[in-house]
């Protein structure tokens, strides 16, 4: 787990990047911009103590949008390997429910 | 956590029941029948070492379909309270990802 500091307007990741980390925002505000959004207004706002960037890691797919710091930010980054280790140390039921939610979400999104 | 034995054709839960437990099938085969299914063929099959019945518990909603034992079965039942305790003892990231997946799934399903 690494702690990273960003300046306002810096990108945490951009559309098409490899999905290597899950992020936990400890300070500041991050905007999520979908690929067709060319404005300065993000589609979603991530606030303090929220997680983002988990989908690409769980689904093992490229980043779908851009995460851009709206203010100076402090962010904890957990690698895919670290996350997988945390999951494998979790309770059997927690692990099973995580897997099934992820599977259902993937199935629903592909059938849209 | 309780271990329950079922005979073939017994129901674990029926559509409209309160969602009180998450189930882990340790032995046998369970069929999931959606409400409009009046045949003897389930819409989904749950196999050994699979989890079912988690959605109603996580979303705090009534059972949407019937879970019927296709063979004699052994099933572990974990109550909502037990599951919540397991989740609260999990790692921060695992917990956060579980919450966000559940939220996304609910949002996607409601917008269908």
Short mmCIF file of N, CA and C in Angstrom, two decimals, chain A residues 1 22-24 49 51-55 58-59 76-78 83 86-87 90-102 104-105 108-109 111-112, chain B residues 1 22-24 49 51-55 58-59 76-78 83 86-87 90-102 104-105 108-109 111-112:
data_model
loop_
_atom_site.label_atom_id
_atom_site.label_comp_id
_atom_site.label_asym_id
_atom_site.label_seq_id
_atom_site.Cartn_x
_atom_site.Cartn_y
_atom_site.Cartn_z
N UNK A 1 0.86 -1.19 0.00
CA UNK A 1 0.00 0.00 0.00
C UNK A 1 0.89 1.24 0.00
N UNK A 22 -6.24 -0.18 -6.72
CA UNK A 22 -7.50 0.34 -6.18
C UNK A 22 -7.13 1.51 -5.28
N UNK A 23 -7.91 2.58 -5.32
CA UNK A 23 -7.55 3.80 -4.61
C UNK A 23 -8.53 4.12 -3.48
N UNK A 24 -7.96 4.61 -2.40
CA UNK A 24 -8.76 5.07 -1.26
C UNK A 24 -8.39 6.53 -1.03
N UNK A 49 -12.60 9.38 2.18
CA UNK A 49 -12.92 8.04 2.70
C UNK A 49 -13.72 7.18 1.73
N UNK A 51 -13.73 4.84 -1.96
CA UNK A 51 -12.87 4.01 -2.80
C UNK A 51 -13.22 4.25 -4.26
N UNK A 52 -12.22 4.27 -5.14
CA UNK A 52 -12.50 4.34 -6.58
C UNK A 52 -11.46 3.52 -7.34
N UNK A 53 -11.79 3.25 -8.61
CA UNK A 53 -10.86 2.50 -9.45
C UNK A 53 -10.88 1.00 -9.19
N UNK A 54 -11.91 0.52 -8.48
CA UNK A 54 -11.93 -0.91 -8.13
C UNK A 54 -12.42 -1.78 -9.29
N UNK A 55 -13.27 -1.22 -10.17
CA UNK A 55 -13.86 -2.06 -11.21
C UNK A 55 -12.81 -2.61 -12.17
N UNK A 58 -10.84 -5.40 -10.43
CA UNK A 58 -11.59 -6.63 -10.20
C UNK A 58 -11.90 -7.33 -11.52
N UNK A 59 -12.26 -6.55 -12.52
CA UNK A 59 -12.63 -7.13 -13.82
C UNK A 59 -11.43 -7.34 -14.73
N UNK A 76 -4.43 6.57 -0.92
CA UNK A 76 -3.76 5.29 -0.69
C UNK A 76 -4.02 4.39 -1.89
N UNK A 77 -2.94 3.81 -2.44
CA UNK A 77 -3.07 2.90 -3.58
C UNK A 77 -2.75 1.49 -3.12
N UNK A 78 -3.66 0.56 -3.42
CA UNK A 78 -3.48 -0.86 -3.10
C UNK A 78 -3.39 -1.62 -4.43
N UNK A 83 -4.63 -6.47 -3.00
CA UNK A 83 -6.07 -6.64 -2.81
C UNK A 83 -6.45 -8.12 -2.82
N UNK A 86 -5.66 -9.63 0.43
CA UNK A 86 -6.64 -9.24 1.46
C UNK A 86 -7.91 -10.08 1.31
N UNK A 87 -8.34 -10.26 0.06
CA UNK A 87 -9.56 -11.04 -0.18
C UNK A 87 -9.35 -12.49 0.26
N UNK A 90 -9.86 -13.15 3.77
CA UNK A 90 -11.18 -12.83 4.32
C UNK A 90 -11.96 -14.11 4.61
N UNK A 91 -13.00 -13.95 5.36
CA UNK A 91 -13.91 -15.04 5.67
C UNK A 91 -14.50 -15.65 4.39
N UNK A 92 -14.75 -16.93 4.41
CA UNK A 92 -15.30 -17.68 3.28
C UNK A 92 -16.55 -17.04 2.70
N UNK A 93 -17.46 -16.59 3.56
CA UNK A 93 -18.72 -16.02 3.08
C UNK A 93 -18.49 -14.65 2.46
N UNK A 94 -17.65 -13.86 3.07
CA UNK A 94 -17.35 -12.53 2.55
C UNK A 94 -16.73 -12.66 1.16
N UNK A 95 -15.81 -13.62 1.04
CA UNK A 95 -15.12 -13.88 -0.23
C UNK A 95 -16.12 -14.35 -1.30
N UNK A 96 -16.99 -15.25 -0.90
CA UNK A 96 -17.97 -15.80 -1.85
C UNK A 96 -18.94 -14.73 -2.32
N UNK A 97 -19.37 -13.88 -1.40
CA UNK A 97 -20.32 -12.83 -1.77
C UNK A 97 -19.65 -11.80 -2.66
N UNK A 98 -18.41 -11.48 -2.38
CA UNK A 98 -17.64 -10.56 -3.22
C UNK A 98 -17.55 -11.10 -4.65
N UNK A 99 -17.24 -12.38 -4.76
CA UNK A 99 -17.08 -13.00 -6.07
C UNK A 99 -18.41 -13.00 -6.84
N UNK A 100 -19.49 -13.31 -6.13
CA UNK A 100 -20.77 -13.43 -6.82
C UNK A 100 -21.31 -12.05 -7.21
N UNK A 101 -21.08 -11.03 -6.39
CA UNK A 101 -21.52 -9.67 -6.74
C UNK A 101 -20.76 -9.20 -7.98
N UNK A 102 -19.47 -9.48 -8.00
CA UNK A 102 -18.64 -9.06 -9.12
C UNK A 102 -19.10 -9.75 -10.40
N UNK A 104 -22.14 -11.00 -11.03
CA UNK A 104 -23.46 -10.49 -11.42
C UNK A 104 -23.36 -9.14 -12.10
N UNK A 105 -22.49 -8.28 -11.55
CA UNK A 105 -22.31 -6.93 -12.09
C UNK A 105 -21.77 -7.02 -13.51
N UNK A 108 -24.56 -8.26 -15.82
CA UNK A 108 -25.55 -7.21 -16.07
C UNK A 108 -25.00 -6.16 -17.03
N UNK A 109 -23.75 -5.77 -16.84
CA UNK A 109 -23.17 -4.71 -17.67
C UNK A 109 -22.98 -5.17 -19.11
N UNK A 111 -24.83 -7.30 -20.66
CA UNK A 111 -26.13 -7.51 -21.29
C UNK A 111 -26.90 -6.22 -21.53
N UNK A 112 -26.27 -5.09 -21.21
CA UNK A 112 -27.02 -3.82 -21.35
C UNK A 112 -27.24 -3.45 -22.80
N UNK B 1 -23.97 -19.63 12.69
CA UNK B 1 -24.00 -20.46 11.46
C UNK B 1 -24.62 -21.80 11.81
N UNK B 22 -27.95 -16.11 4.42
CA UNK B 22 -27.18 -16.41 3.22
C UNK B 22 -26.81 -17.89 3.32
N UNK B 23 -26.88 -18.62 2.20
CA UNK B 23 -26.68 -20.07 2.23
C UNK B 23 -25.43 -20.50 1.48
N UNK B 24 -24.77 -21.47 2.05
CA UNK B 24 -23.60 -22.08 1.40
C UNK B 24 -23.91 -23.56 1.24
N UNK B 49 -20.40 -26.09 -2.90
CA UNK B 49 -19.45 -25.02 -2.58
C UNK B 49 -19.83 -23.67 -3.19
N UNK B 51 -22.51 -20.25 -3.14
CA UNK B 51 -23.34 -19.43 -2.24
C UNK B 51 -24.61 -19.02 -2.96
N UNK B 52 -25.72 -18.98 -2.25
CA UNK B 52 -26.94 -18.42 -2.84
C UNK B 52 -27.76 -17.70 -1.77
N UNK B 53 -28.72 -16.91 -2.25
CA UNK B 53 -29.59 -16.18 -1.32
C UNK B 53 -28.94 -14.94 -0.73
N UNK B 54 -27.84 -14.49 -1.32
CA UNK B 54 -27.12 -13.35 -0.72
C UNK B 54 -27.78 -12.01 -1.09
N UNK B 55 -28.44 -11.96 -2.26
CA UNK B 55 -28.95 -10.66 -2.71
C UNK B 55 -30.02 -10.10 -1.77
N UNK B 58 -28.33 -8.82 1.41
CA UNK B 58 -27.54 -7.61 1.24
C UNK B 58 -28.44 -6.41 0.95
N UNK B 59 -29.45 -6.63 0.10
CA UNK B 59 -30.32 -5.53 -0.31
C UNK B 59 -31.49 -5.35 0.66
N UNK B 76 -25.15 -24.74 4.82
CA UNK B 76 -24.81 -23.87 5.95
C UNK B 76 -25.57 -22.56 5.80
N UNK B 77 -26.26 -22.14 6.85
CA UNK B 77 -27.00 -20.88 6.82
C UNK B 77 -26.31 -19.88 7.74
N UNK B 78 -26.02 -18.69 7.20
CA UNK B 78 -25.42 -17.60 7.98
C UNK B 78 -26.43 -16.47 8.04
N UNK B 83 -23.41 -12.34 9.06
CA UNK B 83 -22.71 -11.86 7.87
C UNK B 83 -22.19 -10.45 8.08
N UNK B 86 -19.10 -10.54 10.07
CA UNK B 86 -17.95 -11.00 9.27
C UNK B 86 -17.43 -9.85 8.40
N UNK B 87 -18.36 -9.11 7.80
CA UNK B 87 -17.96 -7.99 6.94
C UNK B 87 -17.24 -6.93 7.77
N UNK B 90 -13.70 -7.52 8.33
CA UNK B 90 -12.86 -7.63 7.14
C UNK B 90 -12.00 -6.40 6.97
N UNK B 91 -11.01 -6.53 6.13
CA UNK B 91 -10.13 -5.43 5.79
C UNK B 91 -10.91 -4.25 5.21
N UNK B 92 -10.44 -3.05 5.47
CA UNK B 92 -11.07 -1.81 5.01
C UNK B 92 -11.36 -1.81 3.51
N UNK B 93 -10.40 -2.28 2.71
CA UNK B 93 -10.57 -2.27 1.26
C UNK B 93 -11.59 -3.32 0.81
N UNK B 94 -11.53 -4.48 1.43
CA UNK B 94 -12.47 -5.55 1.08
C UNK B 94 -13.90 -5.07 1.38
N UNK B 95 -14.05 -4.44 2.54
CA UNK B 95 -15.35 -3.92 2.98
C UNK B 95 -15.84 -2.84 2.02
N UNK B 96 -14.96 -1.94 1.66
CA UNK B 96 -15.32 -0.84 0.78
C UNK B 96 -15.73 -1.33 -0.60
N UNK B 97 -14.99 -2.32 -1.11
CA UNK B 97 -15.29 -2.85 -2.43
C UNK B 97 -16.62 -3.61 -2.41
N UNK B 98 -16.85 -4.34 -1.34
CA UNK B 98 -18.12 -5.06 -1.18
C UNK B 98 -19.29 -4.07 -1.21
N UNK B 99 -19.13 -2.97 -0.47
CA UNK B 99 -20.20 -1.98 -0.39
C UNK B 99 -20.45 -1.33 -1.75
N UNK B 100 -19.36 -1.02 -2.46
CA UNK B 100 -19.52 -0.31 -3.72
C UNK B 100 -20.09 -1.23 -4.80
N UNK B 101 -19.71 -2.51 -4.80
CA UNK B 101 -20.26 -3.46 -5.77
C UNK B 101 -21.76 -3.63 -5.54
N UNK B 102 -22.12 -3.73 -4.27
CA UNK B 102 -23.52 -3.90 -3.92
C UNK B 102 -24.34 -2.68 -4.36
N UNK B 104 -23.54 -0.52 -6.79
CA UNK B 104 -23.59 -0.45 -8.26
C UNK B 104 -24.62 -1.42 -8.82
N UNK B 105 -24.63 -2.62 -8.22
CA UNK B 105 -25.55 -3.66 -8.68
C UNK B 105 -27.00 -3.20 -8.48
N UNK B 108 -27.81 -0.46 -11.03
CA UNK B 108 -28.00 -1.02 -12.37
C UNK B 108 -29.33 -1.74 -12.48
N UNK B 109 -29.68 -2.52 -11.45
CA UNK B 109 -30.92 -3.29 -11.51
C UNK B 109 -32.15 -2.39 -11.49
N UNK B 111 -32.32 0.60 -12.69
CA UNK B 111 -32.40 1.39 -13.92
C UNK B 111 -32.71 0.55 -15.16
N UNK B 112 -32.95 -0.73 -14.97
CA UNK B 112 -33.15 -1.60 -16.14
C UNK B 112 -34.48 -1.35 -16.81
#
